C-alpha cells in the first residue's frame, strides 16, 4: 500500500494489516494488505496516500483492478462499511506477471480479468482474510518464475538504495554507485519498475520528509531541505506540494 499521509487521523478511521506472502513469492510480492472500515453514521473520510514505485492489485466489490504506479497525488474515499484486499508487488516484481514493460501500465487501472483472467476476483471477494491470502498465494505461485531476472534484481537494489541513502539526489549518483550507464538504468526502470530513476529518488526524499513531519517532533524545514539534497526550502515545498497536495507547513499543522 502507498504510504499513508496523516496517519494519526487514518488510524481512527480504518484498520490496516499487511499479511506476508508465501516465501516463494517474496522476491516478487512485498506483502498483501487489508483495509477495513465501518463509518456508518459518519461522514465519508478521504485518505491521501503518497505513491510508491510498485504495482498494486486490489479487490473491492465493484472495483477489482491492477493499479500501475501512480505518479501524482492519490486519495481514496471511504464511506459506509467495507474492505479492500490488496497485493503490493515489489518495485520490480510485477514484470513476469504482466508479460510486458511495467511502464505500459504506469498511471493506468486495468480490470483484474484483463491481466489474470476470469474467476480470481470472485474468489478473493468471497473469501475471508486468511482464505484470501491462501487463495492469492496459490494463484500467484502457479505464475511466478523460479527467481527474478538479473535486471529485476538490479532494479530492486537501486530502488532500495535510493530509499535508504538520503545523500542520493541525482540519477548520476545511482548510476555511478551501481557501475551502470544512465541510459541503461533508465531502460531497466522503464521495463521493470514503470517509472524513472529520477522519480524514485524524488519520491524517496518526499517520503522521508512526510515521515519526519508526521513524527510529531519539531522540524526545521530549511534544515530538512538541505539534508534531503534540495538547494533550498522553496524547492522542497514545491515538490512536496505537487506530490502530497499541500505545502509542508500546512501538512505539519494537520497532524493530530
Coordinates of C-alpha atoms in Angstrom, one line a residue:
X1 CA 0.0 0.0 0.0
X2 CA 1.3 3.5 -0.7
X3 CA 2.5 5.5 2.3
X4 CA -0.4 6.8 4.4
X5 CA -0.5 10.5 4.9
X6 CA -1.9 12.0 8.1
X7 CA -1.5 8.6 9.8
X8 CA -3.0 9.7 13.1
X9 CA -6.3 10.5 11.5
X10 CA -6.3 7.4 9.5
X11 CA -5.8 5.1 12.5
X12 CA -9.1 6.4 13.9
X13 CA -11.0 5.7 10.6
X14 CA -9.9 2.3 9.4
X15 CA -7.9 -0.8 10.3
X16 CA -4.9 -1.9 8.2
X17 CA -2.9 -5.2 8.2
X18 CA -0.2 -6.5 5.9
X19 CA 0.0 -10.3 5.8
X20 CA 3.1 -11.8 4.3
X21 CA 3.0 -13.7 1.1
X22 CA 4.3 -17.2 0.7
X23 CA 8.1 -17.5 1.0
X24 CA 8.3 -18.5 -2.6
X25 CA 6.6 -15.2 -3.7
X26 CA 8.6 -12.8 -1.6
X27 CA 11.1 -11.9 -4.4
X28 CA 8.1 -10.6 -6.2
X29 CA 5.4 -9.6 -3.7
X30 CA 6.2 -7.1 -0.9
X31 CA 3.1 -8.1 1.1
X32 CA -0.6 -8.4 1.0
X33 CA -2.6 -5.6 2.6
X34 CA -6.1 -5.4 4.0
X35 CA -8.0 -2.2 4.8
X36 CA -11.4 -2.4 6.5
X37 CA -13.6 0.3 7.9
X38 CA -17.0 1.0 9.4
X39 CA -18.1 4.6 9.1
X40 CA -21.8 4.0 9.1
X41 CA -23.4 7.1 10.6
X42 CA -20.3 9.2 10.0
X43 CA -19.2 11.4 7.1
X44 CA -17.1 9.9 4.4
X45 CA -13.3 10.0 5.0
X46 CA -10.8 10.9 2.4
X47 CA -7.4 9.2 2.9
X48 CA -4.5 10.7 1.0
X49 CA -1.5 8.5 0.2
X50 CA 2.0 9.0 -1.1
X51 CA 2.7 6.9 -4.2
X52 CA 5.3 4.1 -4.1
X53 CA 7.1 2.7 -7.1
X54 CA 5.2 -0.6 -7.2
X55 CA 2.1 -2.1 -8.8
X56 CA -0.8 -2.9 -6.6
X57 CA -3.7 -5.3 -7.4
X58 CA -6.8 -4.5 -5.4
X59 CA -10.1 -6.4 -4.7
X60 CA -13.1 -4.3 -3.7
X61 CA -16.7 -5.1 -4.6
X62 CA -17.4 -3.4 -7.9
X63 CA -13.8 -2.5 -8.4
X64 CA -11.2 -5.1 -8.8
X65 CA -8.2 -3.8 -10.7
X66 CA -4.5 -3.8 -11.4
X67 CA -3.1 -0.3 -10.5
X68 CA 0.0 0.8 -12.2
X69 CA 2.4 3.1 -10.4
X70 CA 0.6 6.3 -9.6
X71 CA 2.9 9.3 -10.2
X72 CA 0.9 12.1 -8.6
X73 CA -1.3 12.8 -5.6
X74 CA -3.7 10.0 -4.9
X75 CA -6.7 9.7 -2.5
X76 CA -9.3 7.1 -1.6
X77 CA -12.7 8.0 -0.1
X78 CA -14.0 5.6 2.5
X79 CA -17.7 5.6 3.3
X80 CA -20.2 3.2 4.9
X81 CA -18.6 -0.1 5.7
X82 CA -16.2 -2.0 3.6
X83 CA -13.0 -3.9 3.0
X84 CA -10.2 -4.0 0.4
X85 CA -7.8 -6.8 -0.2
X86 CA -4.6 -5.8 -2.0
X87 CA -1.3 -7.2 -3.3
X88 CA 1.6 -4.8 -3.3
X89 CA 4.3 -6.1 -5.6
X90 CA 7.9 -5.3 -5.1
X91 CA 9.2 -2.4 -7.2
X92 CA 10.4 -4.8 -9.9
X93 CA 8.2 -7.7 -9.0
X94 CA 5.2 -7.4 -11.4
X95 CA 7.1 -7.7 -14.7
X96 CA 6.8 -11.5 -15.0
X97 CA 3.1 -11.5 -14.2
X98 CA 2.4 -8.7 -16.7
X99 CA 4.5 -10.1 -19.5
X100 CA 5.2 -6.6 -20.8
X101 CA 7.2 -3.5 -19.7
X102 CA 5.7 -2.2 -16.5
X103 CA 5.8 1.4 -17.9
X104 CA 2.9 0.3 -20.2
X105 CA 0.6 0.3 -17.1
X106 CA 2.0 3.3 -15.3
X107 CA -0.8 5.7 -14.2
X108 CA -3.4 3.2 -15.5
X109 CA -6.0 1.0 -13.9
X110 CA -6.8 -2.3 -15.6
X111 CA -9.6 -4.8 -14.7
X112 CA -8.2 -7.8 -12.9
X113 CA -9.7 -10.1 -15.5
X114 CA -7.8 -8.4 -18.3
X115 CA -4.5 -9.4 -16.7
X116 CA -5.2 -12.5 -14.8
X117 CA -8.4 -13.9 -16.5
X118 CA -11.8 -14.6 -15.1
X119 CA -12.6 -16.1 -11.7
X120 CA -9.9 -14.7 -9.4
X121 CA -11.8 -11.6 -8.3
X122 CA -14.8 -13.6 -7.4
X123 CA -12.8 -16.0 -5.3
X124 CA -10.9 -13.3 -3.4
X125 CA -14.1 -11.3 -2.7
X126 CA -15.9 -14.3 -1.4
X127 CA -13.0 -15.3 1.0
X128 CA -12.3 -14.1 4.5
X129 CA -8.9 -12.5 5.2
X130 CA -7.0 -15.7 5.8
X131 CA -8.5 -17.6 2.9
X132 CA -7.9 -14.6 0.6
X133 CA -4.2 -14.8 1.5
X134 CA -4.1 -18.6 0.8
X135 CA -6.0 -18.1 -2.5
X136 CA -3.7 -15.4 -3.7
X137 CA -0.6 -17.4 -2.7
X138 CA -1.8 -20.4 -4.7
X139 CA -2.8 -18.3 -7.7
X140 CA 0.5 -16.3 -7.9
X141 CA 2.7 -19.3 -7.3
X142 CA 1.5 -21.0 -10.4
X143 CA 2.6 -18.0 -12.4
X144 CA 5.8 -16.9 -10.7
X145 CA 9.2 -17.7 -12.2
X146 CA 11.7 -19.5 -10.0
X147 CA 13.6 -16.3 -9.4
X148 CA 13.8 -12.7 -10.6
X149 CA 16.0 -11.9 -13.6
X150 CA 19.3 -10.1 -13.1
X151 CA 17.8 -6.9 -14.5
X152 CA 14.9 -7.1 -12.0
X153 CA 17.4 -7.7 -9.1
X154 CA 19.4 -4.7 -10.2
X155 CA 16.2 -2.5 -10.3
X156 CA 15.3 -3.7 -6.8
X157 CA 18.7 -2.9 -5.4
X158 CA 18.7 0.5 -7.0
X159 CA 15.3 1.4 -5.6
X160 CA 16.3 0.2 -2.2
X161 CA 19.5 2.3 -2.2
X162 CA 17.6 5.4 -3.4
X163 CA 15.2 4.9 -0.4
X164 CA 17.8 4.5 2.3
X165 CA 20.6 6.9 1.3
X166 CA 19.4 10.5 1.6
X167 CA 22.6 11.7 0.0
X168 CA 21.5 10.4 -3.3
X169 CA 19.8 13.3 -5.1
X170 CA 20.7 12.6 -8.8
X171 CA 20.4 9.7 -11.2
X172 CA 24.1 10.1 -11.9
X173 CA 24.7 9.2 -8.2
X174 CA 22.8 5.9 -8.6
X175 CA 24.4 5.0 -12.0
X176 CA 27.9 5.6 -10.6
X177 CA 27.2 3.5 -7.5
X178 CA 26.0 0.6 -9.5
X179 CA 28.5 1.0 -12.3
X180 CA 25.9 1.3 -15.0
X181 CA 25.2 3.9 -17.6
X182 CA 22.4 6.4 -17.0
X183 CA 20.5 5.4 -20.2
X184 CA 20.8 1.7 -19.4
X185 CA 19.5 2.4 -15.9
X186 CA 16.5 4.3 -17.3
X187 CA 15.7 1.4 -19.7
X188 CA 15.8 -1.1 -16.8
X189 CA 13.5 1.1 -14.8
X190 CA 11.0 1.5 -17.7
X191 CA 10.9 -2.2 -18.2
X192 CA 10.8 -3.4 -14.6
X193 CA 9.7 -0.5 -12.3
X194 CA 7.5 1.6 -14.6
X195 CA 8.9 5.0 -13.5
X196 CA 12.2 6.7 -14.0
X197 CA 15.1 6.6 -11.5
X198 CA 14.6 10.4 -11.1
X199 CA 11.0 9.9 -10.0
X200 CA 12.1 7.2 -7.5
X201 CA 14.7 9.4 -5.9
X202 CA 12.3 12.3 -5.6
X203 CA 9.6 10.2 -4.1
X204 CA 12.0 8.7 -1.6
X205 CA 13.1 12.1 -0.4
X206 CA 9.4 13.3 -0.1
X207 CA 8.6 10.1 1.8
X208 CA 11.4 10.9 4.2
X209 CA 10.0 14.4 4.6
X210 CA 6.5 13.3 5.3
X211 CA 7.7 10.8 7.8
X212 CA 9.7 13.4 9.6
X213 CA 6.8 15.9 9.7
X214 CA 4.4 13.2 10.9
X215 CA 6.7 12.1 13.7
X216 CA 5.4 14.9 16.0
X217 CA 8.8 16.4 16.8
X218 CA 9.7 19.9 15.6
X219 CA 11.2 20.1 12.1
X220 CA 13.1 22.9 10.6
X221 CA 12.1 22.8 7.0
X222 CA 15.1 24.7 5.8
X223 CA 17.4 22.2 7.5
X224 CA 15.3 19.3 6.3
X225 CA 15.5 20.6 2.7
X226 CA 19.3 20.8 2.9
X227 CA 19.6 17.3 4.4
X228 CA 17.4 15.8 1.6
X229 CA 19.5 17.4 -1.1
X230 CA 17.3 20.3 -2.0
X231 CA 19.0 23.6 -2.9
X232 CA 16.6 25.5 -0.6
X233 CA 13.3 25.2 1.3
X234 CA 11.3 26.6 -1.7
X235 CA 12.3 23.6 -3.9
X236 CA 11.3 21.2 -1.2
X237 CA 8.0 23.0 -0.7
X238 CA 7.3 22.9 -4.5
X239 CA 7.9 19.2 -4.8
X240 CA 6.1 18.3 -1.6
X241 CA 3.0 20.3 -2.6
X242 CA 3.0 18.7 -6.1
X243 CA 3.1 15.1 -4.6
X244 CA 1.1 15.5 -1.4
X245 CA -1.3 18.2 -2.3
X246 CA -0.5 20.7 0.4
X247 CA 2.7 22.6 1.4
X248 CA 4.9 21.1 4.2
X249 CA 3.8 23.7 6.7
X250 CA 0.1 23.0 6.1
X251 CA 0.7 19.3 6.3
X252 CA 2.5 19.7 9.6
X253 CA -0.4 21.7 11.1
X254 CA -2.8 19.0 10.1
X255 CA -1.0 16.3 12.2
X256 CA -3.1 15.4 15.2

